[in-house]
PDB file of C-alpha atoms in Angstrom:
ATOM      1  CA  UNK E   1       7.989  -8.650  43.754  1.00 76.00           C
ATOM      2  CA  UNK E   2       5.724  -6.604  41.907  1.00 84.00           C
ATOM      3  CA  UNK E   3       3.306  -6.359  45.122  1.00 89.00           C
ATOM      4  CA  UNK E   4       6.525  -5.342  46.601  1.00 90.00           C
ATOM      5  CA  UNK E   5       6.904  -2.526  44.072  1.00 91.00           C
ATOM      6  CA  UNK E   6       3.118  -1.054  44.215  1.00 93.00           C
ATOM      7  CA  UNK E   7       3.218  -0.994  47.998  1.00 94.00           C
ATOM      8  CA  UNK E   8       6.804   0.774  48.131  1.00 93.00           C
ATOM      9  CA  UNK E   9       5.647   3.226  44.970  1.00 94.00           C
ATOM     10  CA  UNK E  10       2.396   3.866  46.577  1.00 94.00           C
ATOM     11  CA  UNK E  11       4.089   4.824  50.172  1.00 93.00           C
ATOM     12  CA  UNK E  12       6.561   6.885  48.150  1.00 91.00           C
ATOM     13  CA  UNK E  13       3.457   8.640  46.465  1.00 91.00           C
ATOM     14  CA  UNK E  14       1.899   9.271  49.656  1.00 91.00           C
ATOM     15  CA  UNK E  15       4.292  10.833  51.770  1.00 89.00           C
ATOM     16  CA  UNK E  16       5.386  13.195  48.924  1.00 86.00           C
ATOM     17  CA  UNK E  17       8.812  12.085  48.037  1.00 86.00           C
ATOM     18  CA  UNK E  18      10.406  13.003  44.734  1.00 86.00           C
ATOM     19  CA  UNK E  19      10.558   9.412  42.976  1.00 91.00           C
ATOM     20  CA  UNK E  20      11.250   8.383  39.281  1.00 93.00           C
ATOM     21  CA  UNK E  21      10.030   5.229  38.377  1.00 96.00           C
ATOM     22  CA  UNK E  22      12.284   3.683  35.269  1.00 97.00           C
ATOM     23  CA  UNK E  23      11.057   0.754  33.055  1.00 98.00           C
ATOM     24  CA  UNK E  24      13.378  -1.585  31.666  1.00 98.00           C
ATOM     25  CA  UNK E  25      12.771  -4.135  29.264  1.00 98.00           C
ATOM     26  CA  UNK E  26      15.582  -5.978  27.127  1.00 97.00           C
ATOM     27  CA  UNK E  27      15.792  -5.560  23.470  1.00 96.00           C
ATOM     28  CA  UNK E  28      14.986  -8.380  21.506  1.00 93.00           C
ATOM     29  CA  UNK E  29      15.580 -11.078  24.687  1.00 94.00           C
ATOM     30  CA  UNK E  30      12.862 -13.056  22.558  1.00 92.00           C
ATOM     31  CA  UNK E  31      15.492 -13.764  20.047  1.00 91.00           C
ATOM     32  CA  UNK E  32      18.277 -14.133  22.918  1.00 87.00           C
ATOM     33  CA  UNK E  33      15.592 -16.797  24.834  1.00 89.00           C
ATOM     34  CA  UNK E  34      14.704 -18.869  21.770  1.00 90.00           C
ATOM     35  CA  UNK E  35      18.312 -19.507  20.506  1.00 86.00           C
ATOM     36  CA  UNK E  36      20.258 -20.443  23.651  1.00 85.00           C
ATOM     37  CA  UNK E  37      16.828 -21.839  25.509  1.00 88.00           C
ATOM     38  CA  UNK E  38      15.008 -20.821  28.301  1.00 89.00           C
ATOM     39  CA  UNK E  39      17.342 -22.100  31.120  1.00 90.00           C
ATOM     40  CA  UNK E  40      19.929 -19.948  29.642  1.00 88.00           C
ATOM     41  CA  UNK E  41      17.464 -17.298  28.946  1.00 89.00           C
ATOM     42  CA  UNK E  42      16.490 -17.319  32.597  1.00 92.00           C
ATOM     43  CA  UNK E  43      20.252 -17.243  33.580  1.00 90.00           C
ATOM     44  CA  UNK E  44      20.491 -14.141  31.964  1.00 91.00           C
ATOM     45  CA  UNK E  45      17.357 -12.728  33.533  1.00 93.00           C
ATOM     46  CA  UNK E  46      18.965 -13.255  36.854  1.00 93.00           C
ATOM     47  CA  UNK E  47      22.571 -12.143  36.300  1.00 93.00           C
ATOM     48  CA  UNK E  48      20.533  -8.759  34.984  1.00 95.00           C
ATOM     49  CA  UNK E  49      18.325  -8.225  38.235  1.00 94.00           C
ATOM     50  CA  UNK E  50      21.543  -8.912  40.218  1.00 95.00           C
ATOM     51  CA  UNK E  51      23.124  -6.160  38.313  1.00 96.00           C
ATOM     52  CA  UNK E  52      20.304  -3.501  38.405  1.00 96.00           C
ATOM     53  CA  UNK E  53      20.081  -4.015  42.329  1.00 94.00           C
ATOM     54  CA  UNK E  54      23.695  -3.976  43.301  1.00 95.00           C
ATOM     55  CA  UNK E  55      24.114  -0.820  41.190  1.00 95.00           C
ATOM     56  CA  UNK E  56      21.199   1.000  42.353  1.00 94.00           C
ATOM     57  CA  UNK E  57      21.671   3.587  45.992  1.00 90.00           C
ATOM     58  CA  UNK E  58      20.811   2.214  48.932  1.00 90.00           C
ATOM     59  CA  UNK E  59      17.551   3.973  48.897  1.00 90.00           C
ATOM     60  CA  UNK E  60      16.447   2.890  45.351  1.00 93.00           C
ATOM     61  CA  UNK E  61      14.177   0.303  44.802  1.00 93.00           C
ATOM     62  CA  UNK E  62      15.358  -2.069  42.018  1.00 94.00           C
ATOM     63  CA  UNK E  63      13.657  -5.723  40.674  1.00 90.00           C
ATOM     64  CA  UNK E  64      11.696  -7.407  38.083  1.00 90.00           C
ATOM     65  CA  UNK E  65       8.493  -6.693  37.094  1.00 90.00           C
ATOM     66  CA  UNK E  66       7.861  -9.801  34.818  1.00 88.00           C
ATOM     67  CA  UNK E  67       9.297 -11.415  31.813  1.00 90.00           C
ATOM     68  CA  UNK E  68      12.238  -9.764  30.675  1.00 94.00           C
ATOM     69  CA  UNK E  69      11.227  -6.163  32.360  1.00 96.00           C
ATOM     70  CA  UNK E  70      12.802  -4.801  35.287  1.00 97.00           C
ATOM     71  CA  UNK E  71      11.687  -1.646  37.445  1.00 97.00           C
ATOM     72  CA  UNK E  72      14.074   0.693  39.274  1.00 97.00           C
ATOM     73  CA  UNK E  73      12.413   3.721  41.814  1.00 95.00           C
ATOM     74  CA  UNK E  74      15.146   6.318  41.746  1.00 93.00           C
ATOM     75  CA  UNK E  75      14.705   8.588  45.177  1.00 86.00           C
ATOM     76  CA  UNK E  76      15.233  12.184  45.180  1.00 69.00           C
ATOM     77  CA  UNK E  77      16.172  12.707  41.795  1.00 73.00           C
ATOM     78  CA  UNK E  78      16.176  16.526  41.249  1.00 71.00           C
ATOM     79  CA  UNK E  79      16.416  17.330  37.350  1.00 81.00           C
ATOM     80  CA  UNK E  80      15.840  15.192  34.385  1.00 83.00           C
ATOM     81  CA  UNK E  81      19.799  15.770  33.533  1.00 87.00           C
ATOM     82  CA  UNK E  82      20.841  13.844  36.744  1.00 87.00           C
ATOM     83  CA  UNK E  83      17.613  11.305  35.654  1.00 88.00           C
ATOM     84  CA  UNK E  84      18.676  10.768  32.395  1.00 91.00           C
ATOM     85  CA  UNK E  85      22.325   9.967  33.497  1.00 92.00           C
ATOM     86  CA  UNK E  86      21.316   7.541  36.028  1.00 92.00           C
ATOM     87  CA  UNK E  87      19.332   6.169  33.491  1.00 95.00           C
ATOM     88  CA  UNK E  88      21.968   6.056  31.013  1.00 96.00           C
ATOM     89  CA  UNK E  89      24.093   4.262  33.318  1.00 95.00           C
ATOM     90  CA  UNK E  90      21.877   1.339  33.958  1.00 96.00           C
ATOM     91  CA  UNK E  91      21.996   1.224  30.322  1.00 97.00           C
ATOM     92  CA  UNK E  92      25.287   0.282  31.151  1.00 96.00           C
ATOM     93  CA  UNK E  93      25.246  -1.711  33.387  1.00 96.00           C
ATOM     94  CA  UNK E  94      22.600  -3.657  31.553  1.00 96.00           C
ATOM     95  CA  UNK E  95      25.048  -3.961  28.567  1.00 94.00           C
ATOM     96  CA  UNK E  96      28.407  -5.567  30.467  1.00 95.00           C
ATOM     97  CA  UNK E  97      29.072  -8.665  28.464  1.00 94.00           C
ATOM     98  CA  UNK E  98      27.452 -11.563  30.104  1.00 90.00           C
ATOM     99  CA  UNK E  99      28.475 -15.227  29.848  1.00 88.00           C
ATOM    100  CA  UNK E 100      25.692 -17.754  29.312  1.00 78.00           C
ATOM    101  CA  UNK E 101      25.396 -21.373  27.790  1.00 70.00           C
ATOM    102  CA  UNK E 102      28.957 -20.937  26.753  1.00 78.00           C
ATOM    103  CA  UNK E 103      28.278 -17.874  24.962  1.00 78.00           C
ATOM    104  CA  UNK E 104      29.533 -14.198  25.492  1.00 88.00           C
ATOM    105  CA  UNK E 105      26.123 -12.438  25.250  1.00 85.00           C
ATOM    106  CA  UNK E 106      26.077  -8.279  24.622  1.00 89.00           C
ATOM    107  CA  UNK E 107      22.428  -7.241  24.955  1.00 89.00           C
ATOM    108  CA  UNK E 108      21.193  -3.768  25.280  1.00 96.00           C
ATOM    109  CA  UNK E 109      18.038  -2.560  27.224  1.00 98.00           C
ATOM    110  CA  UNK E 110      15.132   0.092  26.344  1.00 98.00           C
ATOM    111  CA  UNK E 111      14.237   2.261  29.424  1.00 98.00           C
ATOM    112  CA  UNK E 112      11.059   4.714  29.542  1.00 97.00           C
ATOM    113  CA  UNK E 113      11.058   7.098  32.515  1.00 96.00           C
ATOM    114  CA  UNK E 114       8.027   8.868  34.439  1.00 93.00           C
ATOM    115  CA  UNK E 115       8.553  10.800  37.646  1.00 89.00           C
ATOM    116  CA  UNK E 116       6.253  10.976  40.604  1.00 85.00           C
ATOM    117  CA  UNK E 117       5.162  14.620  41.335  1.00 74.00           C
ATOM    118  CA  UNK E 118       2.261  16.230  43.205  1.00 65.00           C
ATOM    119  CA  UNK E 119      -0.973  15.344  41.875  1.00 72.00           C
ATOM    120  CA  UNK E 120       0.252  11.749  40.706  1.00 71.00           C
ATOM    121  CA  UNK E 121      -3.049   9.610  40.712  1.00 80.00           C
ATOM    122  CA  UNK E 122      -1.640   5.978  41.795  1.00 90.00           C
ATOM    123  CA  UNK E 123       1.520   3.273  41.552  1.00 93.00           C
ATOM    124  CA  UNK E 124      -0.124   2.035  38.345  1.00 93.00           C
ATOM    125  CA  UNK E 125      -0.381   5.259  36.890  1.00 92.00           C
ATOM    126  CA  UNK E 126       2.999   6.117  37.028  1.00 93.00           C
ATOM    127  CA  UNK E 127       4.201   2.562  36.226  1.00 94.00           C
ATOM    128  CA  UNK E 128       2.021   2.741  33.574  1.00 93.00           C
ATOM    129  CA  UNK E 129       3.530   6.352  32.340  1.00 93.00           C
ATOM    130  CA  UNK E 130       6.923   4.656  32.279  1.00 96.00           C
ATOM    131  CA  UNK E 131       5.648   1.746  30.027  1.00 96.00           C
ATOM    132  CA  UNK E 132       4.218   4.332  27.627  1.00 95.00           C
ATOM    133  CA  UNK E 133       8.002   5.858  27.720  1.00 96.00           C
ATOM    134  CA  UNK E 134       9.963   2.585  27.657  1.00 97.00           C
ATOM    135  CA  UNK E 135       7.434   1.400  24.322  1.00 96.00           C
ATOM    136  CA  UNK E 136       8.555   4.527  22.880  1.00 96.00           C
ATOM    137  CA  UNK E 137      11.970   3.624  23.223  1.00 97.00           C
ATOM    138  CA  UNK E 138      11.916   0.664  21.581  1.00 97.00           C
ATOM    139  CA  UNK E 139       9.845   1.921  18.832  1.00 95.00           C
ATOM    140  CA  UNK E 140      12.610   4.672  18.324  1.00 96.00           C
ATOM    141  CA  UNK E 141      15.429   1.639  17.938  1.00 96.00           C
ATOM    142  CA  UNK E 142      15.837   0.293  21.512  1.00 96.00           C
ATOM    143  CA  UNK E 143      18.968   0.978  23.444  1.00 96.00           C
ATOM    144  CA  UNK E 144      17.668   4.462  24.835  1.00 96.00           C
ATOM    145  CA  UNK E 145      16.002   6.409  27.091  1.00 97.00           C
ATOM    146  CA  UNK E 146      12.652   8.019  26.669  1.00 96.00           C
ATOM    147  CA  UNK E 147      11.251  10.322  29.453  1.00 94.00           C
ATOM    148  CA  UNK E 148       7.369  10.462  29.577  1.00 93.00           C
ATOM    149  CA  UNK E 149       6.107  14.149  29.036  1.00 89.00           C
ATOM    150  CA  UNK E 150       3.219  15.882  27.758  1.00 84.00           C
ATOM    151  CA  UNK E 151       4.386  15.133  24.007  1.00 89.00           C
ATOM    152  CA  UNK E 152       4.072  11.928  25.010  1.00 89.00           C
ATOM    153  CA  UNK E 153       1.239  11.482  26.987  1.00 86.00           C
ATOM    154  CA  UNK E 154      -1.019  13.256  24.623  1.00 86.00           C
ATOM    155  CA  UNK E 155       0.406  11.224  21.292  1.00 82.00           C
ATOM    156  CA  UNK E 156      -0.920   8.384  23.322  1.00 76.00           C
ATOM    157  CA  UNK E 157      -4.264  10.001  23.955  1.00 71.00           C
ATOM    158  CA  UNK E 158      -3.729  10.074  27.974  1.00 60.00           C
ATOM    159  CA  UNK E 159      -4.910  12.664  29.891  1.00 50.00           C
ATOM    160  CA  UNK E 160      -3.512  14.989  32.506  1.00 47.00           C
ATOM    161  CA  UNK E 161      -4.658  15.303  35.937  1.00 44.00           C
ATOM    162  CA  UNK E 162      -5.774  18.874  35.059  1.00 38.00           C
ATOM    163  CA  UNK E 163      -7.542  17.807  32.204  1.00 41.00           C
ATOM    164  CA  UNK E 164      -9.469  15.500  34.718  1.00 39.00           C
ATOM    165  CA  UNK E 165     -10.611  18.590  37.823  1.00 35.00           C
TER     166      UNK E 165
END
C-alpha cells in the first residue's frame, strides 16, 4: 500500500495537480492495542481504513501507511478552509463508536496536513511535511488538525525550497 501511495503522490506531483496529503495516526491506540489485544486491536485498524476509504471522493486516495497511521490524498482542494473541514470530518468519521472484543470503543485521531504545490521536491517530502504536522498535533493534545506551514517547518529546522536555489 504504501508503494501504492508514493507512486500515486509522485504522479500527482508530476503532472501539477493541486493535492493535500493528510496524516492520520490514532491517539493513544497503544493503550487501545494492549488492553483488548492485538486481534482486537487489528479489528479496529481495519474497521478504520474501511471508514477513511468509503468516506473519501472518488478521486481521493485513502489507506494505511503502517501501524496505526493512515494517509488520505485529497484532490483539488482549493483553500485551507475547505482543507481543514475535510479534515475535520475524517476526524469524524474516525471517531463513530466502534464495536470490538465486546467493547464499545470511542477513539479519536491526530491529523497533520501538507499540500502539494509547485516546487514540491518529492512524495516523501510532502509525506514527510504531513508527519511533522500530524506530530504536532498530538503534541498539542491529539484530536486535531495541524496544517504544516512555515511556522512549522522552520520550528523543526526544515528548509524551504527557496532556501535551497
Amino acid at each position: 500500500n504504501r508503494r501504492a501511495l508514493i507512486r500515486e503522490l509522485t504522479e500527482r506531483i508530476e503532472s501539477g495537480r493541486e493535492t493535500a496529503v493528510m496524516v492520520i495516526d490514532l491517539d493513544r491506540f497503544k493503550v487501545m492495542n494492549d488492553f483488548l489485544g492485538h486481534a482486537s486491536g487489528d479489528r479496529l485498524l481495519v474497521t478504520i481504513a474501511d471508514r477513511l476509504r468509503t468516506s473519501v471522493r472518488a478521486h481521493d486516495f485513502a489507506g494505511r501507511l503502517g501501524g496505526d497511521e493512515f494517509v488520505v490524498l485529497a484532490d483539488a482542494v482549493s483553500n485551507e478552509f475547505d482543507l481543514m473541514a475535510s479534515a475535520y470530518r475524517l476526524l469524524g468519521v474516525i471517531g463513530e463508536p466502534t464495536a470490538v472484543g465486546g467493547q464499545r470503543l470511542f477513539h479519536t485521531a491526530s491529523i497533520g496536513v501538507a499540500a502539494v504545490g509547485s516546487g514540491t521536491p518529492s512524495a516523501l517530502d510532502v509525506i514527510g511535511w504531513a508527519d511533522v504536522a500530524m506530530y504536532a498535533a498530538k503534541a498539542r493534545g491529539g484530536h486535531q488538525v495541524v496544517v504544516f506551514d512555515d511556522e512549522l517547518r522552520q520550528s523543526t529546522g526544515l528548509r524551504s525550497n527557496l532556501e535551497l536555489q
